[in-house]
PDB file of C-alpha atoms in Angstrom:
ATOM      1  CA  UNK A1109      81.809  53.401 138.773  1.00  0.00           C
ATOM      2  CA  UNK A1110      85.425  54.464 139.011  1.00  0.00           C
ATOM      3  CA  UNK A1111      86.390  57.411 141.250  1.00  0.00           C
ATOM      4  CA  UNK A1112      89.322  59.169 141.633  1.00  0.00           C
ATOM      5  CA  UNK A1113      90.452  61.134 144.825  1.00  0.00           C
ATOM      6  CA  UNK A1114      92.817  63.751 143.845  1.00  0.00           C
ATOM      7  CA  UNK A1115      95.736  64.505 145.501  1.00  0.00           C
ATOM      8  CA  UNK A1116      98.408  67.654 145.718  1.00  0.00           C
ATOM      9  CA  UNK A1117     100.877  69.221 148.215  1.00  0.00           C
ATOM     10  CA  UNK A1118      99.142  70.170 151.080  1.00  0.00           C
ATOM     11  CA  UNK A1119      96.306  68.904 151.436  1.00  0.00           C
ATOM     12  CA  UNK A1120      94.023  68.115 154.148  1.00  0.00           C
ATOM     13  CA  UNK A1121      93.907  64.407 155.152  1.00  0.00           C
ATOM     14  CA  UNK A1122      90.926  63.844 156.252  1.00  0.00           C
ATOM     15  CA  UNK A1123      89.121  65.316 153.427  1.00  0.00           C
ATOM     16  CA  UNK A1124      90.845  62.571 151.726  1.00  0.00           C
ATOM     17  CA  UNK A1125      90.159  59.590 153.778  1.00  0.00           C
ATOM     18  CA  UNK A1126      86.735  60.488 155.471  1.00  0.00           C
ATOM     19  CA  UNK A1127      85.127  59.684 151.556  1.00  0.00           C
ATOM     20  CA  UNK A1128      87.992  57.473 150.476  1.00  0.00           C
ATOM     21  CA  UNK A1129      86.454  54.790 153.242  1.00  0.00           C
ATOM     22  CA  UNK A1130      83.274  55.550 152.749  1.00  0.00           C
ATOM     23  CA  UNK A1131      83.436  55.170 148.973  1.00  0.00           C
ATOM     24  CA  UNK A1132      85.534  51.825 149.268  1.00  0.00           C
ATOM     25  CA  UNK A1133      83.389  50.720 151.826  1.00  0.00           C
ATOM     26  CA  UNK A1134      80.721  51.571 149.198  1.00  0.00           C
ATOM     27  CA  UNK A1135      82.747  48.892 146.824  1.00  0.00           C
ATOM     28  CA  UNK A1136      82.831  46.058 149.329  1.00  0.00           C
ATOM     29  CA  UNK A1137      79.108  46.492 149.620  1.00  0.00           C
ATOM     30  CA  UNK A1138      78.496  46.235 146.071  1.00  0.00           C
ATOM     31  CA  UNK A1139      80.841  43.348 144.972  1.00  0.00           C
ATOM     32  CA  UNK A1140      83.173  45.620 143.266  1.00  0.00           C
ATOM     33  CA  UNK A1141      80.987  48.248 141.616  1.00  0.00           C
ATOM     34  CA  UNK A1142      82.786  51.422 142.999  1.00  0.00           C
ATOM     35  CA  UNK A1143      85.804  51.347 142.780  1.00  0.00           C
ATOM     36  CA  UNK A1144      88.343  54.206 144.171  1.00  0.00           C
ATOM     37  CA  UNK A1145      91.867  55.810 143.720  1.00  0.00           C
ATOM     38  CA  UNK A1146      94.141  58.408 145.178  1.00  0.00           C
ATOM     39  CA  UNK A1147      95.910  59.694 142.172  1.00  0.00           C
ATOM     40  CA  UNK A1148      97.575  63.554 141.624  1.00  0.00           C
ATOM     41  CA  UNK A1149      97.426  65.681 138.051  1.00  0.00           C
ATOM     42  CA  UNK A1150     101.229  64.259 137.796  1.00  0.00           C
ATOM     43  CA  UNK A1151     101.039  60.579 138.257  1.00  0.00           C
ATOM     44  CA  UNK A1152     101.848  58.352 141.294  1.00  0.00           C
ATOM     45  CA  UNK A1153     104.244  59.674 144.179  1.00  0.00           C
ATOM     46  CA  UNK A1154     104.432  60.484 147.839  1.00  0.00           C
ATOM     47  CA  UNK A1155     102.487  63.168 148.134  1.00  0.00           C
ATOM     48  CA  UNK A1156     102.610  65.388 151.589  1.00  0.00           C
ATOM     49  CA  UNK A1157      99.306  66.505 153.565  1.00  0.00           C
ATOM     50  CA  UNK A1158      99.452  69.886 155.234  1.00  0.00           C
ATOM     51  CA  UNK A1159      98.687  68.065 158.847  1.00  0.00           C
ATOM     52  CA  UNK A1160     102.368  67.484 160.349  1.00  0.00           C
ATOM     53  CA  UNK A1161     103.736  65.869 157.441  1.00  0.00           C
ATOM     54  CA  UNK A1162     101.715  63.143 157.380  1.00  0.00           C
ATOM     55  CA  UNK A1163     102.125  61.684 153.952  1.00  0.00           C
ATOM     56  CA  UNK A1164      99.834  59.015 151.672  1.00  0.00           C
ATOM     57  CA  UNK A1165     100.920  58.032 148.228  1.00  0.00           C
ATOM     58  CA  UNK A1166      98.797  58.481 144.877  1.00  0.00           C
ATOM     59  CA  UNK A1167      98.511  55.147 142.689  1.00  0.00           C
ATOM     60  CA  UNK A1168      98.170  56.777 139.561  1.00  0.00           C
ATOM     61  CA  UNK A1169      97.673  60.028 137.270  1.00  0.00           C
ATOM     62  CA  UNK A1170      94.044  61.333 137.222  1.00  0.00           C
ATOM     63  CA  UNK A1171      93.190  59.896 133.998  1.00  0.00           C
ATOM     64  CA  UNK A1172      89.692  61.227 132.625  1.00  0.00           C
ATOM     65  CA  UNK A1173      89.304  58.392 130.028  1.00  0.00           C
ATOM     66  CA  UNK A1174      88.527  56.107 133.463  1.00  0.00           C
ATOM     67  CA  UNK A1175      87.529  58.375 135.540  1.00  0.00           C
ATOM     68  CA  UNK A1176      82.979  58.464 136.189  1.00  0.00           C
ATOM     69  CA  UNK A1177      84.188  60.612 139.310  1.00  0.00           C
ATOM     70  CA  UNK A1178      86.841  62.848 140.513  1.00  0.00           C
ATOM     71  CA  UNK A1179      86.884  63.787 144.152  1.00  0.00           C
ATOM     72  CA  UNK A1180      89.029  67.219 145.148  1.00  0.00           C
ATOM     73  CA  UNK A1181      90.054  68.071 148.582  1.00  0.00           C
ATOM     74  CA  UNK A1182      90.983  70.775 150.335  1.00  0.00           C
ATOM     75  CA  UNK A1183      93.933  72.181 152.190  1.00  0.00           C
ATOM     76  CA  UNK A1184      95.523  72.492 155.650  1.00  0.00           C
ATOM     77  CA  UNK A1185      98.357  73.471 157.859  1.00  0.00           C
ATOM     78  CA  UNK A1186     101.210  76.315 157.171  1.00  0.00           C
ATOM     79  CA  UNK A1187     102.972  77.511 153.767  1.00  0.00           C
ATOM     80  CA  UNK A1188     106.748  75.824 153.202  1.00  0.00           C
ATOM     81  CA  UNK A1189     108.019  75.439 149.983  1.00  0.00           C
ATOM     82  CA  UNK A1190     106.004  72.363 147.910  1.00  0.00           C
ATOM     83  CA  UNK A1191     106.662  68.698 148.600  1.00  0.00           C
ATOM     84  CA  UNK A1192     108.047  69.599 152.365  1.00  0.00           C
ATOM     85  CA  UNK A1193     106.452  69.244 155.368  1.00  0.00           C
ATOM     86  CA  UNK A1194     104.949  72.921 157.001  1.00  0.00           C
ATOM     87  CA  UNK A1195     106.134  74.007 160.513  1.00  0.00           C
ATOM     88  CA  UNK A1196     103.816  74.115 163.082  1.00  0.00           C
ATOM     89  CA  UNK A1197     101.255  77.002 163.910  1.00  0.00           C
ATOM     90  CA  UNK A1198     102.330  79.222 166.581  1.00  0.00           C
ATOM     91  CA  UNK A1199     101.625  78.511 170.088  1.00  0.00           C
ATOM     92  CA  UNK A1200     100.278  82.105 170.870  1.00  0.00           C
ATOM     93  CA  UNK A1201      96.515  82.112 171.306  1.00  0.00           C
ATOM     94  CA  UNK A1202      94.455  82.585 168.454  1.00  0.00           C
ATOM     95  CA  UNK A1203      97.201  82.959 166.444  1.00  0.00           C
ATOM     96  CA  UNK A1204      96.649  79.426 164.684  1.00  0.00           C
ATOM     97  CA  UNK A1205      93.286  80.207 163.399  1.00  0.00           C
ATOM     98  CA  UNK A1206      94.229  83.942 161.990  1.00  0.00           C
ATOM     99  CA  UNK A1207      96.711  82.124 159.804  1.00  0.00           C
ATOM    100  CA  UNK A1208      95.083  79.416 158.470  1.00  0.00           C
ATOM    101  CA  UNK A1209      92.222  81.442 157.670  1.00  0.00           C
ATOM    102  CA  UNK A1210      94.748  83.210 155.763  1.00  0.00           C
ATOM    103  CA  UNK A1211      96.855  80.681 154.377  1.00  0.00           C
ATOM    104  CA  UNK A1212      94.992  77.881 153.336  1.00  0.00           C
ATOM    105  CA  UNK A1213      93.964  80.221 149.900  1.00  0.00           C
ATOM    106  CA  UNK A1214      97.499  80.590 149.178  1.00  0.00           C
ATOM    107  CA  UNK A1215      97.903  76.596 149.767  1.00  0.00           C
ATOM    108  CA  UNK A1216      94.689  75.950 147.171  1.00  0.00           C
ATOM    109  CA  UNK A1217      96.067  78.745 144.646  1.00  0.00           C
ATOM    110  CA  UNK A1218      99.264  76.768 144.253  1.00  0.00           C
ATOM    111  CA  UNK A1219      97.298  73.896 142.422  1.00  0.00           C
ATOM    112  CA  UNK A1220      96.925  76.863 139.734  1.00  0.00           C
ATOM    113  CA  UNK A1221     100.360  76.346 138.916  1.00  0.00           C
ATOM    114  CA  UNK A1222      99.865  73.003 138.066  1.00  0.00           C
ATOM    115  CA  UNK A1223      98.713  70.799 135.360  1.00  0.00           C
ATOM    116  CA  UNK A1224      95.198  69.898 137.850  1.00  0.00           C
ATOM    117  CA  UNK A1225      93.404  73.069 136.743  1.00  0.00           C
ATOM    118  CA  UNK A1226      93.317  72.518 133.013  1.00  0.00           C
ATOM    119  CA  UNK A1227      92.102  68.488 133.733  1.00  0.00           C
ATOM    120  CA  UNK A1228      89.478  69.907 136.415  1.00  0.00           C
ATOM    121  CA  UNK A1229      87.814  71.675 133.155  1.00  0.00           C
ATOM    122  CA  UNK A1230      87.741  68.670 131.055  1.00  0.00           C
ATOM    123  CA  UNK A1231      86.204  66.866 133.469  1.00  0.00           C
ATOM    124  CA  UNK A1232      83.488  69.950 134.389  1.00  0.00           C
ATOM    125  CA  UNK A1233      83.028  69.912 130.290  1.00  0.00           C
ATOM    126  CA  UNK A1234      82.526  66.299 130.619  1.00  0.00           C
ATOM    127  CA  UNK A1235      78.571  65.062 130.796  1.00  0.00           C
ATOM    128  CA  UNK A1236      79.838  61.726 132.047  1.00  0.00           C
ATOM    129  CA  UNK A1237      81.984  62.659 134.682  1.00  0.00           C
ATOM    130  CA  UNK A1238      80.578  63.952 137.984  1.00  0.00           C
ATOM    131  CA  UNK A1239      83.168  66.191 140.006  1.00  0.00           C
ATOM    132  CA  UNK A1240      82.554  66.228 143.934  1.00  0.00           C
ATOM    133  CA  UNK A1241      84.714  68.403 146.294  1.00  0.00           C
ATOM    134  CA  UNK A1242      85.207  68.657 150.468  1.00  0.00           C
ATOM    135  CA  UNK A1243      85.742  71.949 152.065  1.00  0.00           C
ATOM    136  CA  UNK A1244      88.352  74.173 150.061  1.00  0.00           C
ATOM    137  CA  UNK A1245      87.918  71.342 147.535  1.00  0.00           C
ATOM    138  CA  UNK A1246      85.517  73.816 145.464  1.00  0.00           C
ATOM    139  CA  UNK A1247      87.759  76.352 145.762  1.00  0.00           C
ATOM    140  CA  UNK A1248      90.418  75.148 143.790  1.00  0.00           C
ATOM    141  CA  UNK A1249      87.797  74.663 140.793  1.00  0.00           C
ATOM    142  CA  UNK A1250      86.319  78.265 142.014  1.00  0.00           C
ATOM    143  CA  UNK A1251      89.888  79.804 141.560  1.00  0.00           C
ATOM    144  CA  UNK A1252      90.304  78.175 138.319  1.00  0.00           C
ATOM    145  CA  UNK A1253      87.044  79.932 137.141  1.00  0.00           C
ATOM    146  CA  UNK A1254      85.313  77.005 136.882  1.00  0.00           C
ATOM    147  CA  UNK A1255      82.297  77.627 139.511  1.00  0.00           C
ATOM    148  CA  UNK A1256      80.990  81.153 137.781  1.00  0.00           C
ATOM    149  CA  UNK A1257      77.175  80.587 137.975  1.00  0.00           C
ATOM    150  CA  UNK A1258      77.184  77.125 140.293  1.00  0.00           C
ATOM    151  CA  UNK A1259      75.837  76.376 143.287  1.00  0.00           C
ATOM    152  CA  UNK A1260      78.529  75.337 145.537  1.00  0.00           C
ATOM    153  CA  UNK A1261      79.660  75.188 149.156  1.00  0.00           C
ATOM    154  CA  UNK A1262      82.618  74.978 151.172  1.00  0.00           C
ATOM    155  CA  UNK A1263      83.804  75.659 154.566  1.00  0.00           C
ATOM    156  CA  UNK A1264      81.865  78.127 156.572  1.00  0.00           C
ATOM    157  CA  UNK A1265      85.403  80.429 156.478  1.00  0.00           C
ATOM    158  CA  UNK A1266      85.686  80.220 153.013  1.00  0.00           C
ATOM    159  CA  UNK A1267      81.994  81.300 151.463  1.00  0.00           C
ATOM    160  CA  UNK A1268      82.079  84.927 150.998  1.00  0.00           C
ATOM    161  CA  UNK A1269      85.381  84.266 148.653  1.00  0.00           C
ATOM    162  CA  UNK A1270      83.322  81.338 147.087  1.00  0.00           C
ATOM    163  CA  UNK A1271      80.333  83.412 146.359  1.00  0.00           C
ATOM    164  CA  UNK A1272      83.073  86.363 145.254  1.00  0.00           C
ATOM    165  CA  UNK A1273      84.282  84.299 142.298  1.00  0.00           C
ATOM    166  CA  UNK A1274      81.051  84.288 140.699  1.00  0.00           C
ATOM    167  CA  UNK A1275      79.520  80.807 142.314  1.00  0.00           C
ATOM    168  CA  UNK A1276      76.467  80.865 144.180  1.00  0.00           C
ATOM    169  CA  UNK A1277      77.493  79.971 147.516  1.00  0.00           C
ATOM    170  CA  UNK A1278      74.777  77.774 149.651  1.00  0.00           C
ATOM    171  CA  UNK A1279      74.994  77.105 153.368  1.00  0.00           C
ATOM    172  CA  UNK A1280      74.575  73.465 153.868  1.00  0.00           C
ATOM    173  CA  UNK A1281      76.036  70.473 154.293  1.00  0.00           C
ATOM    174  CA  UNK A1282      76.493  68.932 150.896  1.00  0.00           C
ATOM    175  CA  UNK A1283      74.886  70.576 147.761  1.00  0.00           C
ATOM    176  CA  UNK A1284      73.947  69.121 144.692  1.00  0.00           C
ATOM    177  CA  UNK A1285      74.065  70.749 141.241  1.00  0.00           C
ATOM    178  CA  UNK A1286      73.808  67.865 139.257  1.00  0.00           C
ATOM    179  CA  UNK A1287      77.410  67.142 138.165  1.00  0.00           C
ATOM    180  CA  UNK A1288      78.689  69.054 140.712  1.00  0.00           C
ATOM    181  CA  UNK A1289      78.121  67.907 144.412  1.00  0.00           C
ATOM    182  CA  UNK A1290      80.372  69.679 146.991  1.00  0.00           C
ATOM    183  CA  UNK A1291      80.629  69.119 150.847  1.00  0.00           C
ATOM    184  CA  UNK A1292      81.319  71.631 153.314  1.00  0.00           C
ATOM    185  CA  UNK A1293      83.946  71.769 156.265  1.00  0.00           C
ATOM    186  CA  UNK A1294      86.595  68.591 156.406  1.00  0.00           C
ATOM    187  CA  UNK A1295      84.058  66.109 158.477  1.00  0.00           C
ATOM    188  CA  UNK A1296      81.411  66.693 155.593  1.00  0.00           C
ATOM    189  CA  UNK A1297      83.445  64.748 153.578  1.00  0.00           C
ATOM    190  CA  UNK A1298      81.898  61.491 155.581  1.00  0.00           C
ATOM    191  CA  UNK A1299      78.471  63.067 154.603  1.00  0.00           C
ATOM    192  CA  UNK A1300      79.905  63.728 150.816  1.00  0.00           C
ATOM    193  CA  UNK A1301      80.428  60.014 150.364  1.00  0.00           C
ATOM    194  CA  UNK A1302      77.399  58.587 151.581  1.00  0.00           C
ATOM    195  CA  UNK A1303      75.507  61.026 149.405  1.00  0.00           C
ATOM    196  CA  UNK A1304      77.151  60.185 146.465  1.00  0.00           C
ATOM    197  CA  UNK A1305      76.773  56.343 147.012  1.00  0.00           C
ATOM    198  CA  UNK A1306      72.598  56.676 147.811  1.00  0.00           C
ATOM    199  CA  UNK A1307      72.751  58.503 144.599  1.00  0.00           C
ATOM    200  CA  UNK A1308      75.041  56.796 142.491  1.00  0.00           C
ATOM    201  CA  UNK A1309      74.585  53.051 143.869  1.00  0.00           C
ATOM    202  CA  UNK A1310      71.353  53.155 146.141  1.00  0.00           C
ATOM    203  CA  UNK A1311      69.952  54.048 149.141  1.00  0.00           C
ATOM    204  CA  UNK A1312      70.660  50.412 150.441  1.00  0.00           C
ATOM    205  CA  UNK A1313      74.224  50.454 150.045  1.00  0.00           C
ATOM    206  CA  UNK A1314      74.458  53.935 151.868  1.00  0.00           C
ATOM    207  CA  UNK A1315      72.609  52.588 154.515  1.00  0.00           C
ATOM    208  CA  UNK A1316      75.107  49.528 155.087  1.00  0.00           C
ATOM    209  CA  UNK A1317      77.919  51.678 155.437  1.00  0.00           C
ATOM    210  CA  UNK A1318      76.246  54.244 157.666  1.00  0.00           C
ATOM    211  CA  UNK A1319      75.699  51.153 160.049  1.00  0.00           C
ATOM    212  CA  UNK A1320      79.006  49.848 159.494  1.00  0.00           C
ATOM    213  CA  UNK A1321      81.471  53.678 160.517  1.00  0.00           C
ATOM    214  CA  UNK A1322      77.851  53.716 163.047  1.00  0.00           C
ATOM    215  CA  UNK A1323      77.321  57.400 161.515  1.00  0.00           C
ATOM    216  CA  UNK A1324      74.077  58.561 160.189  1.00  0.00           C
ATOM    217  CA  UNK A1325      74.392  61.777 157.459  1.00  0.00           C
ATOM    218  CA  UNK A1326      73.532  65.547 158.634  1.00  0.00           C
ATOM    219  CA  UNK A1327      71.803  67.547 156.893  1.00  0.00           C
ATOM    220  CA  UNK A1328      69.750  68.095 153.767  1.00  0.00           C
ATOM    221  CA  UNK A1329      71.021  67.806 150.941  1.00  0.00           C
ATOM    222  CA  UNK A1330      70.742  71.246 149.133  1.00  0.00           C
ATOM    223  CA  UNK A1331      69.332  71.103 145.225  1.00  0.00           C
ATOM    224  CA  UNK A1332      68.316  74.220 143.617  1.00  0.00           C
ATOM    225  CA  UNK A1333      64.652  72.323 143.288  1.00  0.00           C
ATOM    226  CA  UNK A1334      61.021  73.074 144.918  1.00  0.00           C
ATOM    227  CA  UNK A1335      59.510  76.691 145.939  1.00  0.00           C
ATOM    228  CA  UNK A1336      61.845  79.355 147.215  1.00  0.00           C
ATOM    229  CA  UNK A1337      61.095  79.499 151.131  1.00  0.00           C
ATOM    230  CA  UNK A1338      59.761  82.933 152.706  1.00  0.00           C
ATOM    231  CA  UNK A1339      61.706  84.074 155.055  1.00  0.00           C
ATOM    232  CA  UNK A1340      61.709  82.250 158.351  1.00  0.00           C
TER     233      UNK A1340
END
């Protein structure tokens, strides 16, 4: 299984890395049998996180012919012009929060302007390609008017604009609907990628690398399967 984690200006680094290890730990365990990526809609480059410049570097174009998975982050940090680094939040309290709740849309909408929308609905049209998302990750496909009818999730700030593009936004941890799994806010993504190796690989291997980063998953993972509960 070959997964791609896909990269673009501004996003947020550990909703890169968090299932980037966990996924290539998920390789190690298995001799080779996942196999992971960072790659961007335009091909390999530097490209720049919105968490004080910090920069990784994308291997390769997100290529759908190898691609079994495609993993989509989210965003971070301030709005500067694309490719630079963002200036630093504010020191006045509270002020930091106000504008990242709202400027981290305007960070996901720029991937609109890109080539990454029109590959993200390939891969959605795609029976043999799974597409997982951390935090804001699902909002980029949401924006793109891919998500209309889903179940999805996504950072606790960002699900009334999930659910208002037509998704059916869930509260939990990490929801499944079927090729579709999304995480919630950035640390989720740890949770993300042990999900997606008990499913994809095995219970087993999960279990290795939960004792190996000594973190167990939170959570239940959300399907749209079993009775509805009664109000509690």
């Amino acid at each position: 299984m070959h997964i791609q984690v896909v990269l673009f200006d501004g996003f947020d680094p550990l909703d890169v890395i968090a299932p980037y290890e966990v996924l290539y730990a998920g390789g190690s365990a298995t001799g080779g049998a996942v196999t992971v990526e960072l790659v961007t809609a335009e091909g390999p480059r530097e490209v720049i996180s919105g968490t004080g410049g910090l920069t990784l570097r994308a291997v390769g174009a997100l290529d759908l012919e190898r691609a079994d998975m495609l993993v989509v982050p989210g965003a971070s940090g301030r709005v500067g012009e694309p490719g630079e680094a963002p200036e630093e939040p504010e020191e006045e309290a509270g002020v930091g929060e106000r504008t990242q709740d709202e400027l981290i849309p305007v960070l996901l909408g720029r991937t609109l302007t890109t080539e990454l929308p029109a590959l993200l609905k390939q891969a959605m049209g795609d029976p043999d390609i799974t597409v997982a998302t951390v935090c804001g990750g699902s909002l980029v496909l949401a924006m793109a008017g891919l998500l209309e009818g889903r179940h999805a999730t996504t950072h606790h700030m960002g699900l009334d604009m999930l659910d208002a593009t037509g998704a059916h936004a869930v509260r939990a941890r990490v929801v499944d609907d079927g090729d579709l799994i999304t995480g919630a806010g950035v640390t989720s993504g740890l949770d993300l990628g042990l999900y997606l190796l008990e499913r994809e690989v095995g219970p087993r291997v999960a279990h290795a690398v939960e004792e190996l980063f000594s973190h167990e998953r939170r959570g239940t993972v959300w399907r749209a399967q079993g009775p509805t509960p009664t109000a509690l």
